């Protein structure tokens, strides 16, 4: 316990699933956390459960103005920003031929553009304090081609490239940028998939099960903590062997 004592984190998509697990673990490890999501009621409930070291903000990650507000609130409430977890994402299980431009644009705006905006928004406060850690949550779909997830796959590959590029650019400021690539994780994001699709992904996973949100949170904690001080541009697949 206490691996994040004195640090302040922003976690997007924190009203449920992986984001909520990451925020809970951060606070348990001594951090103060800003939780953001568009699911206001659930997000506020999660933050209230965590106590005074957590605060929820309703936030559209695809809005530059929204990011300005989140950063300003984090600084005014907790005084600094040490960690950013770009976790928010949406998925629509569609093949290329069934993907409408509006579907593609929606996933691009949250999954890719939102990550860009988040990284850009925290650079200056992290520079002023001498460094920080950015963790971008991609997907196993950002490591392999995936049928019926065309646009999602495209955005998650983009997150992979942005993470590598940012790691090189921001190292001069002691800002580390690392990527995590979850496989099939037991979260509400899978609710839109057919049972056949979910079972197919489980059968394709060598460990033959879905991952748990806490298994992702532990990896995020490592990249957020001083334990990974010499690690940037790294890629960690937590996918039960799916990408092996």
PDB file of C-alpha atoms in Angstrom:
ATOM      1  CA  UNK A   1       0.000   0.000   0.000  1.00  0.00           C
ATOM      2  CA  UNK A   2       1.026   3.605  -0.508  1.00  0.00           C
ATOM      3  CA  UNK A   3       2.759   3.231  -3.881  1.00  0.00           C
ATOM      4  CA  UNK A   4       1.067   6.429  -5.098  1.00  0.00           C
ATOM      5  CA  UNK A   5       1.297   8.524  -1.935  1.00  0.00           C
ATOM      6  CA  UNK A   6       1.098  12.228  -2.704  1.00  0.00           C
ATOM      7  CA  UNK A   7       0.286  11.760  -6.395  1.00  0.00           C
ATOM      8  CA  UNK A   8      -2.760  13.009  -8.301  1.00  0.00           C
ATOM      9  CA  UNK A   9      -4.388  11.071 -11.140  1.00  0.00           C
ATOM     10  CA  UNK A  10      -6.996  11.693 -13.807  1.00  0.00           C
ATOM     11  CA  UNK A  11      -8.836   8.556 -14.950  1.00  0.00           C
ATOM     12  CA  UNK A  12     -11.284   8.783 -17.853  1.00  0.00           C
ATOM     13  CA  UNK A  13     -14.178   6.396 -18.353  1.00  0.00           C
ATOM     14  CA  UNK A  14     -14.135   5.832 -14.605  1.00  0.00           C
ATOM     15  CA  UNK A  15     -17.846   5.340 -13.924  1.00  0.00           C
ATOM     16  CA  UNK A  16     -17.635   1.584 -14.388  1.00  0.00           C
ATOM     17  CA  UNK A  17     -15.475  -1.314 -15.543  1.00  0.00           C
ATOM     18  CA  UNK A  18     -11.735  -0.903 -15.892  1.00  0.00           C
ATOM     19  CA  UNK A  19     -11.728   2.828 -15.163  1.00  0.00           C
ATOM     20  CA  UNK A  20     -13.578   2.435 -11.872  1.00  0.00           C
ATOM     21  CA  UNK A  21     -11.231  -0.387 -10.822  1.00  0.00           C
ATOM     22  CA  UNK A  22      -8.173   1.699 -11.688  1.00  0.00           C
ATOM     23  CA  UNK A  23      -9.431   4.726  -9.762  1.00  0.00           C
ATOM     24  CA  UNK A  24     -10.294   2.626  -6.711  1.00  0.00           C
ATOM     25  CA  UNK A  25      -6.865   1.041  -6.673  1.00  0.00           C
ATOM     26  CA  UNK A  26      -5.142   4.395  -7.090  1.00  0.00           C
ATOM     27  CA  UNK A  27      -6.963   5.877  -4.091  1.00  0.00           C
ATOM     28  CA  UNK A  28      -6.239   2.734  -2.054  1.00  0.00           C
ATOM     29  CA  UNK A  29      -2.565   3.225  -2.892  1.00  0.00           C
ATOM     30  CA  UNK A  30      -2.547   6.800  -1.587  1.00  0.00           C
ATOM     31  CA  UNK A  31      -3.392   8.873  -4.665  1.00  0.00           C
ATOM     32  CA  UNK A  32      -5.986  11.554  -5.108  1.00  0.00           C
ATOM     33  CA  UNK A  33      -8.090  10.965  -8.194  1.00  0.00           C
ATOM     34  CA  UNK A  34     -10.251  12.887 -10.620  1.00  0.00           C
ATOM     35  CA  UNK A  35     -12.748  10.458 -12.164  1.00  0.00           C
ATOM     36  CA  UNK A  36     -14.360  11.489 -15.439  1.00  0.00           C
ATOM     37  CA  UNK A  37     -17.126   9.996 -17.552  1.00  0.00           C
ATOM     38  CA  UNK A  38     -20.322  10.918 -19.380  1.00  0.00           C
ATOM     39  CA  UNK A  39     -22.273   8.624 -17.018  1.00  0.00           C
ATOM     40  CA  UNK A  40     -22.800  11.290 -14.371  1.00  0.00           C
ATOM     41  CA  UNK A  41     -24.953   9.495 -11.831  1.00  0.00           C
ATOM     42  CA  UNK A  42     -22.849   6.337 -11.728  1.00  0.00           C
ATOM     43  CA  UNK A  43     -19.575   8.251 -11.768  1.00  0.00           C
ATOM     44  CA  UNK A  44     -20.607  10.455  -8.845  1.00  0.00           C
ATOM     45  CA  UNK A  45     -21.677   7.371  -6.912  1.00  0.00           C
ATOM     46  CA  UNK A  46     -18.306   5.677  -7.449  1.00  0.00           C
ATOM     47  CA  UNK A  47     -16.375   8.794  -6.401  1.00  0.00           C
ATOM     48  CA  UNK A  48     -18.520   9.243  -3.286  1.00  0.00           C
ATOM     49  CA  UNK A  49     -17.763   5.672  -2.261  1.00  0.00           C
ATOM     50  CA  UNK A  50     -14.042   6.471  -2.379  1.00  0.00           C
ATOM     51  CA  UNK A  51     -14.246   9.436  -0.030  1.00  0.00           C
ATOM     52  CA  UNK A  52     -12.574  12.868  -0.055  1.00  0.00           C
ATOM     53  CA  UNK A  53      -9.583  11.786  -2.132  1.00  0.00           C
ATOM     54  CA  UNK A  54     -11.782  11.258  -5.201  1.00  0.00           C
ATOM     55  CA  UNK A  55     -13.829  13.709  -7.231  1.00  0.00           C
ATOM     56  CA  UNK A  56     -16.077  13.045 -10.212  1.00  0.00           C
ATOM     57  CA  UNK A  57     -16.454  15.319 -13.222  1.00  0.00           C
ATOM     58  CA  UNK A  58     -18.876  14.843 -16.098  1.00  0.00           C
ATOM     59  CA  UNK A  59     -16.588  14.952 -19.104  1.00  0.00           C
ATOM     60  CA  UNK A  60     -16.716  14.316 -22.837  1.00  0.00           C
ATOM     61  CA  UNK A  61     -13.177  13.227 -23.756  1.00  0.00           C
ATOM     62  CA  UNK A  62     -13.728  14.348 -27.348  1.00  0.00           C
ATOM     63  CA  UNK A  63     -14.060  17.997 -26.278  1.00  0.00           C
ATOM     64  CA  UNK A  64     -10.940  20.176 -26.006  1.00  0.00           C
ATOM     65  CA  UNK A  65     -12.842  22.620 -23.800  1.00  0.00           C
ATOM     66  CA  UNK A  66     -13.889  19.718 -21.611  1.00  0.00           C
ATOM     67  CA  UNK A  67     -10.255  18.734 -21.113  1.00  0.00           C
ATOM     68  CA  UNK A  68      -9.350  22.314 -20.193  1.00  0.00           C
ATOM     69  CA  UNK A  69     -11.986  22.176 -17.480  1.00  0.00           C
ATOM     70  CA  UNK A  70     -10.817  18.823 -16.123  1.00  0.00           C
ATOM     71  CA  UNK A  71      -7.202  19.961 -15.895  1.00  0.00           C
ATOM     72  CA  UNK A  72      -8.192  23.244 -14.240  1.00  0.00           C
ATOM     73  CA  UNK A  73     -10.361  21.407 -11.724  1.00  0.00           C
ATOM     74  CA  UNK A  74      -7.635  18.881 -10.914  1.00  0.00           C
ATOM     75  CA  UNK A  75      -5.142  21.657 -10.289  1.00  0.00           C
ATOM     76  CA  UNK A  76      -7.515  23.760  -8.198  1.00  0.00           C
ATOM     77  CA  UNK A  77      -8.731  20.796  -6.140  1.00  0.00           C
ATOM     78  CA  UNK A  78      -5.563  18.753  -5.651  1.00  0.00           C
ATOM     79  CA  UNK A  79      -2.775  21.090  -6.776  1.00  0.00           C
ATOM     80  CA  UNK A  80      -1.014  18.957  -9.376  1.00  0.00           C
ATOM     81  CA  UNK A  81      -1.387  16.234 -12.031  1.00  0.00           C
ATOM     82  CA  UNK A  82       1.008  13.284 -11.909  1.00  0.00           C
ATOM     83  CA  UNK A  83      -0.900  10.560 -13.743  1.00  0.00           C
ATOM     84  CA  UNK A  84      -3.290  10.411 -16.670  1.00  0.00           C
ATOM     85  CA  UNK A  85      -5.083   7.199 -17.600  1.00  0.00           C
ATOM     86  CA  UNK A  86      -6.763   7.469 -20.991  1.00  0.00           C
ATOM     87  CA  UNK A  87      -9.245   4.681 -20.415  1.00  0.00           C
ATOM     88  CA  UNK A  88     -12.502   5.956 -21.938  1.00  0.00           C
ATOM     89  CA  UNK A  89     -13.609   4.091 -25.056  1.00  0.00           C
ATOM     90  CA  UNK A  90     -16.667   2.938 -26.954  1.00  0.00           C
ATOM     91  CA  UNK A  91     -17.130  -0.051 -29.233  1.00  0.00           C
ATOM     92  CA  UNK A  92     -19.667  -1.010 -31.882  1.00  0.00           C
ATOM     93  CA  UNK A  93     -19.162  -4.535 -33.234  1.00  0.00           C
ATOM     94  CA  UNK A  94     -19.478  -3.844 -36.946  1.00  0.00           C
ATOM     95  CA  UNK A  95     -17.803  -5.199 -40.047  1.00  0.00           C
ATOM     96  CA  UNK A  96     -16.291  -2.705 -42.500  1.00  0.00           C
ATOM     97  CA  UNK A  97     -19.210  -2.962 -44.936  1.00  0.00           C
ATOM     98  CA  UNK A  98     -21.727  -2.264 -42.154  1.00  0.00           C
ATOM     99  CA  UNK A  99     -19.789   0.629 -40.597  1.00  0.00           C
ATOM    100  CA  UNK A 100     -21.480   3.925 -41.341  1.00  0.00           C
ATOM    101  CA  UNK A 101     -19.419   7.139 -41.355  1.00  0.00           C
ATOM    102  CA  UNK A 102     -21.231   8.203 -38.191  1.00  0.00           C
ATOM    103  CA  UNK A 103     -20.182   4.981 -36.431  1.00  0.00           C
ATOM    104  CA  UNK A 104     -16.578   5.476 -37.441  1.00  0.00           C
ATOM    105  CA  UNK A 105     -16.613   9.123 -36.405  1.00  0.00           C
ATOM    106  CA  UNK A 106     -18.090   8.341 -32.984  1.00  0.00           C
ATOM    107  CA  UNK A 107     -15.422   5.740 -32.202  1.00  0.00           C
ATOM    108  CA  UNK A 108     -12.648   7.932 -33.580  1.00  0.00           C
ATOM    109  CA  UNK A 109     -13.784  10.877 -31.466  1.00  0.00           C
ATOM    110  CA  UNK A 110     -13.730   8.973 -28.163  1.00  0.00           C
ATOM    111  CA  UNK A 111     -11.107   6.287 -28.673  1.00  0.00           C
ATOM    112  CA  UNK A 112      -8.482   8.190 -30.651  1.00  0.00           C
ATOM    113  CA  UNK A 113      -9.113  11.936 -30.643  1.00  0.00           C
ATOM    114  CA  UNK A 114      -9.931  11.843 -26.921  1.00  0.00           C
ATOM    115  CA  UNK A 115      -6.551  10.235 -26.170  1.00  0.00           C
ATOM    116  CA  UNK A 116      -4.758  12.914 -28.173  1.00  0.00           C
ATOM    117  CA  UNK A 117      -6.631  15.676 -26.348  1.00  0.00           C
ATOM    118  CA  UNK A 118      -5.916  14.117 -22.957  1.00  0.00           C
ATOM    119  CA  UNK A 119      -2.183  13.785 -23.531  1.00  0.00           C
ATOM    120  CA  UNK A 120      -1.975  17.306 -24.925  1.00  0.00           C
ATOM    121  CA  UNK A 121      -3.906  18.763 -21.981  1.00  0.00           C
ATOM    122  CA  UNK A 122      -1.600  17.444 -19.253  1.00  0.00           C
ATOM    123  CA  UNK A 123       1.771  18.217 -20.836  1.00  0.00           C
ATOM    124  CA  UNK A 124       2.183  21.717 -19.392  1.00  0.00           C
ATOM    125  CA  UNK A 125       1.229  20.901 -15.770  1.00  0.00           C
ATOM    126  CA  UNK A 126       3.428  17.797 -15.856  1.00  0.00           C
ATOM    127  CA  UNK A 127       6.324  19.778 -17.327  1.00  0.00           C
ATOM    128  CA  UNK A 128       6.043  22.391 -14.564  1.00  0.00           C
ATOM    129  CA  UNK A 129       6.338  19.779 -11.845  1.00  0.00           C
ATOM    130  CA  UNK A 130       9.179  17.850 -13.481  1.00  0.00           C
ATOM    131  CA  UNK A 131       7.403  14.861 -15.012  1.00  0.00           C
ATOM    132  CA  UNK A 132       4.494  12.479 -14.909  1.00  0.00           C
ATOM    133  CA  UNK A 133       3.057   9.235 -16.225  1.00  0.00           C
ATOM    134  CA  UNK A 134       0.509   8.773 -19.006  1.00  0.00           C
ATOM    135  CA  UNK A 135      -1.058   5.356 -19.504  1.00  0.00           C
ATOM    136  CA  UNK A 136      -3.054   4.816 -22.677  1.00  0.00           C
ATOM    137  CA  UNK A 137      -5.454   1.887 -22.710  1.00  0.00           C
ATOM    138  CA  UNK A 138      -5.466   0.369 -26.173  1.00  0.00           C
ATOM    139  CA  UNK A 139      -6.714  -3.180 -26.801  1.00  0.00           C
ATOM    140  CA  UNK A 140      -5.653  -6.528 -28.164  1.00  0.00           C
ATOM    141  CA  UNK A 141      -7.503  -5.164 -31.206  1.00  0.00           C
ATOM    142  CA  UNK A 142      -4.610  -2.705 -31.448  1.00  0.00           C
ATOM    143  CA  UNK A 143      -2.175  -5.598 -31.863  1.00  0.00           C
ATOM    144  CA  UNK A 144      -4.016  -7.872 -34.288  1.00  0.00           C
ATOM    145  CA  UNK A 145      -6.640  -7.605 -37.006  1.00  0.00           C
ATOM    146  CA  UNK A 146     -10.073  -8.321 -35.581  1.00  0.00           C
ATOM    147  CA  UNK A 147     -13.159  -9.275 -37.544  1.00  0.00           C
ATOM    148  CA  UNK A 148     -16.378  -7.342 -36.874  1.00  0.00           C
ATOM    149  CA  UNK A 149     -14.539  -4.563 -35.045  1.00  0.00           C
ATOM    150  CA  UNK A 150     -13.231  -2.559 -37.987  1.00  0.00           C
ATOM    151  CA  UNK A 151     -13.467   1.008 -36.656  1.00  0.00           C
ATOM    152  CA  UNK A 152     -12.657   0.028 -33.080  1.00  0.00           C
ATOM    153  CA  UNK A 153      -9.584  -1.831 -34.312  1.00  0.00           C
ATOM    154  CA  UNK A 154      -8.487   1.195 -36.350  1.00  0.00           C
ATOM    155  CA  UNK A 155      -8.716   3.547 -33.382  1.00  0.00           C
ATOM    156  CA  UNK A 156      -6.883   1.192 -31.039  1.00  0.00           C
ATOM    157  CA  UNK A 157      -4.015   0.753 -33.518  1.00  0.00           C
ATOM    158  CA  UNK A 158      -3.851   4.556 -33.632  1.00  0.00           C
ATOM    159  CA  UNK A 159      -3.556   4.700 -29.838  1.00  0.00           C
ATOM    160  CA  UNK A 160      -0.589   2.342 -30.119  1.00  0.00           C
ATOM    161  CA  UNK A 161       1.179   4.648 -32.554  1.00  0.00           C
ATOM    162  CA  UNK A 162       0.376   7.787 -30.582  1.00  0.00           C
ATOM    163  CA  UNK A 163       1.724   6.183 -27.410  1.00  0.00           C
ATOM    164  CA  UNK A 164       5.043   5.318 -29.015  1.00  0.00           C
ATOM    165  CA  UNK A 165       5.438   8.735 -30.606  1.00  0.00           C
ATOM    166  CA  UNK A 166       4.498  10.608 -27.426  1.00  0.00           C
ATOM    167  CA  UNK A 167       6.889   8.477 -25.375  1.00  0.00           C
ATOM    168  CA  UNK A 168       9.799   9.700 -27.509  1.00  0.00           C
ATOM    169  CA  UNK A 169       8.666  13.304 -27.661  1.00  0.00           C
ATOM    170  CA  UNK A 170       7.849  13.734 -23.969  1.00  0.00           C
ATOM    171  CA  UNK A 171      10.794  11.867 -22.459  1.00  0.00           C
ATOM    172  CA  UNK A 172      12.773  15.119 -22.420  1.00  0.00           C
ATOM    173  CA  UNK A 173      10.298  16.375 -19.810  1.00  0.00           C
ATOM    174  CA  UNK A 174      10.434  13.158 -17.759  1.00  0.00           C
ATOM    175  CA  UNK A 175       6.871  12.397 -18.840  1.00  0.00           C
ATOM    176  CA  UNK A 176       6.538   8.668 -19.424  1.00  0.00           C
ATOM    177  CA  UNK A 177       3.938   7.266 -21.832  1.00  0.00           C
ATOM    178  CA  UNK A 178       3.074   3.567 -21.847  1.00  0.00           C
ATOM    179  CA  UNK A 179       0.355   1.418 -23.371  1.00  0.00           C
ATOM    180  CA  UNK A 180      -1.771  -1.427 -22.082  1.00  0.00           C
ATOM    181  CA  UNK A 181      -3.525  -3.851 -24.412  1.00  0.00           C
ATOM    182  CA  UNK A 182      -6.377  -5.678 -22.653  1.00  0.00           C
ATOM    183  CA  UNK A 183      -7.911  -8.754 -24.197  1.00  0.00           C
ATOM    184  CA  UNK A 184     -11.435  -9.935 -23.483  1.00  0.00           C
ATOM    185  CA  UNK A 185     -12.207  -8.346 -20.115  1.00  0.00           C
ATOM    186  CA  UNK A 186     -15.400  -8.871 -18.131  1.00  0.00           C
ATOM    187  CA  UNK A 187     -16.864  -5.358 -18.392  1.00  0.00           C
ATOM    188  CA  UNK A 188     -20.127  -3.791 -19.604  1.00  0.00           C
ATOM    189  CA  UNK A 189     -18.383  -3.015 -22.903  1.00  0.00           C
ATOM    190  CA  UNK A 190     -18.989  -6.611 -23.934  1.00  0.00           C
ATOM    191  CA  UNK A 191     -22.726  -6.319 -23.367  1.00  0.00           C
ATOM    192  CA  UNK A 192     -23.243  -5.172 -26.946  1.00  0.00           C
ATOM    193  CA  UNK A 193     -21.583  -8.274 -28.345  1.00  0.00           C
ATOM    194  CA  UNK A 194     -23.515 -11.386 -29.203  1.00  0.00           C
ATOM    195  CA  UNK A 195     -22.999 -14.421 -26.985  1.00  0.00           C
ATOM    196  CA  UNK A 196     -21.481 -16.133 -29.986  1.00  0.00           C
ATOM    197  CA  UNK A 197     -18.931 -13.343 -30.406  1.00  0.00           C
ATOM    198  CA  UNK A 198     -17.958 -13.326 -26.714  1.00  0.00           C
ATOM    199  CA  UNK A 199     -17.689 -17.104 -26.573  1.00  0.00           C
ATOM    200  CA  UNK A 200     -15.641 -17.082 -29.743  1.00  0.00           C
ATOM    201  CA  UNK A 201     -13.170 -14.614 -28.220  1.00  0.00           C
ATOM    202  CA  UNK A 202     -12.926 -16.709 -25.047  1.00  0.00           C
ATOM    203  CA  UNK A 203     -12.264 -19.850 -27.065  1.00  0.00           C
ATOM    204  CA  UNK A 204      -9.553 -17.992 -28.996  1.00  0.00           C
ATOM    205  CA  UNK A 205      -7.892 -16.984 -25.706  1.00  0.00           C
ATOM    206  CA  UNK A 206      -5.349 -19.596 -24.591  1.00  0.00           C
ATOM    207  CA  UNK A 207      -6.249 -19.119 -20.917  1.00  0.00           C
ATOM    208  CA  UNK A 208      -9.916 -19.784 -21.866  1.00  0.00           C
ATOM    209  CA  UNK A 209     -11.535 -17.059 -19.792  1.00  0.00           C
ATOM    210  CA  UNK A 210     -12.264 -13.363 -19.661  1.00  0.00           C
ATOM    211  CA  UNK A 211      -9.875 -11.187 -17.727  1.00  0.00           C
ATOM    212  CA  UNK A 212     -10.941  -9.283 -14.623  1.00  0.00           C
ATOM    213  CA  UNK A 213     -10.865  -5.510 -14.276  1.00  0.00           C
ATOM    214  CA  UNK A 214      -8.556  -5.731 -11.260  1.00  0.00           C
ATOM    215  CA  UNK A 215      -5.991  -7.555 -13.401  1.00  0.00           C
ATOM    216  CA  UNK A 216      -5.859  -4.538 -15.695  1.00  0.00           C
ATOM    217  CA  UNK A 217      -5.800  -2.103 -12.769  1.00  0.00           C
ATOM    218  CA  UNK A 218      -2.706  -3.745 -11.287  1.00  0.00           C
ATOM    219  CA  UNK A 219      -0.817  -3.233 -14.551  1.00  0.00           C
ATOM    220  CA  UNK A 220      -1.955   0.383 -14.766  1.00  0.00           C
ATOM    221  CA  UNK A 221      -0.741   0.876 -11.201  1.00  0.00           C
ATOM    222  CA  UNK A 222       2.718  -0.351 -12.168  1.00  0.00           C
ATOM    223  CA  UNK A 223       3.023   2.163 -15.016  1.00  0.00           C
ATOM    224  CA  UNK A 224       1.644   4.944 -12.793  1.00  0.00           C
ATOM    225  CA  UNK A 225       4.010   4.272  -9.911  1.00  0.00           C
ATOM    226  CA  UNK A 226       7.707   5.065  -9.395  1.00  0.00           C
ATOM    227  CA  UNK A 227       8.364   1.325  -9.856  1.00  0.00           C
ATOM    228  CA  UNK A 228       8.335   1.934 -13.625  1.00  0.00           C
ATOM    229  CA  UNK A 229      10.512   5.059 -13.536  1.00  0.00           C
ATOM    230  CA  UNK A 230      12.764   3.800 -16.358  1.00  0.00           C
ATOM    231  CA  UNK A 231       9.905   2.541 -18.519  1.00  0.00           C
ATOM    232  CA  UNK A 232       8.417   4.537 -21.372  1.00  0.00           C
ATOM    233  CA  UNK A 233       7.062   3.514 -24.759  1.00  0.00           C
ATOM    234  CA  UNK A 234       6.345   0.038 -23.394  1.00  0.00           C
ATOM    235  CA  UNK A 235       3.484  -2.184 -24.490  1.00  0.00           C
ATOM    236  CA  UNK A 236       1.904  -4.659 -22.105  1.00  0.00           C
ATOM    237  CA  UNK A 237      -0.680  -7.119 -23.412  1.00  0.00           C
ATOM    238  CA  UNK A 238      -2.976  -8.478 -20.721  1.00  0.00           C
ATOM    239  CA  UNK A 239      -4.995 -10.777 -22.920  1.00  0.00           C
ATOM    240  CA  UNK A 240      -4.679 -14.342 -21.709  1.00  0.00           C
ATOM    241  CA  UNK A 241      -2.313 -15.118 -24.558  1.00  0.00           C
ATOM    242  CA  UNK A 242      -4.683 -13.976 -27.310  1.00  0.00           C
ATOM    243  CA  UNK A 243      -1.991 -11.988 -29.126  1.00  0.00           C
ATOM    244  CA  UNK A 244       0.811 -14.527 -28.576  1.00  0.00           C
TER     245      UNK A 244
END
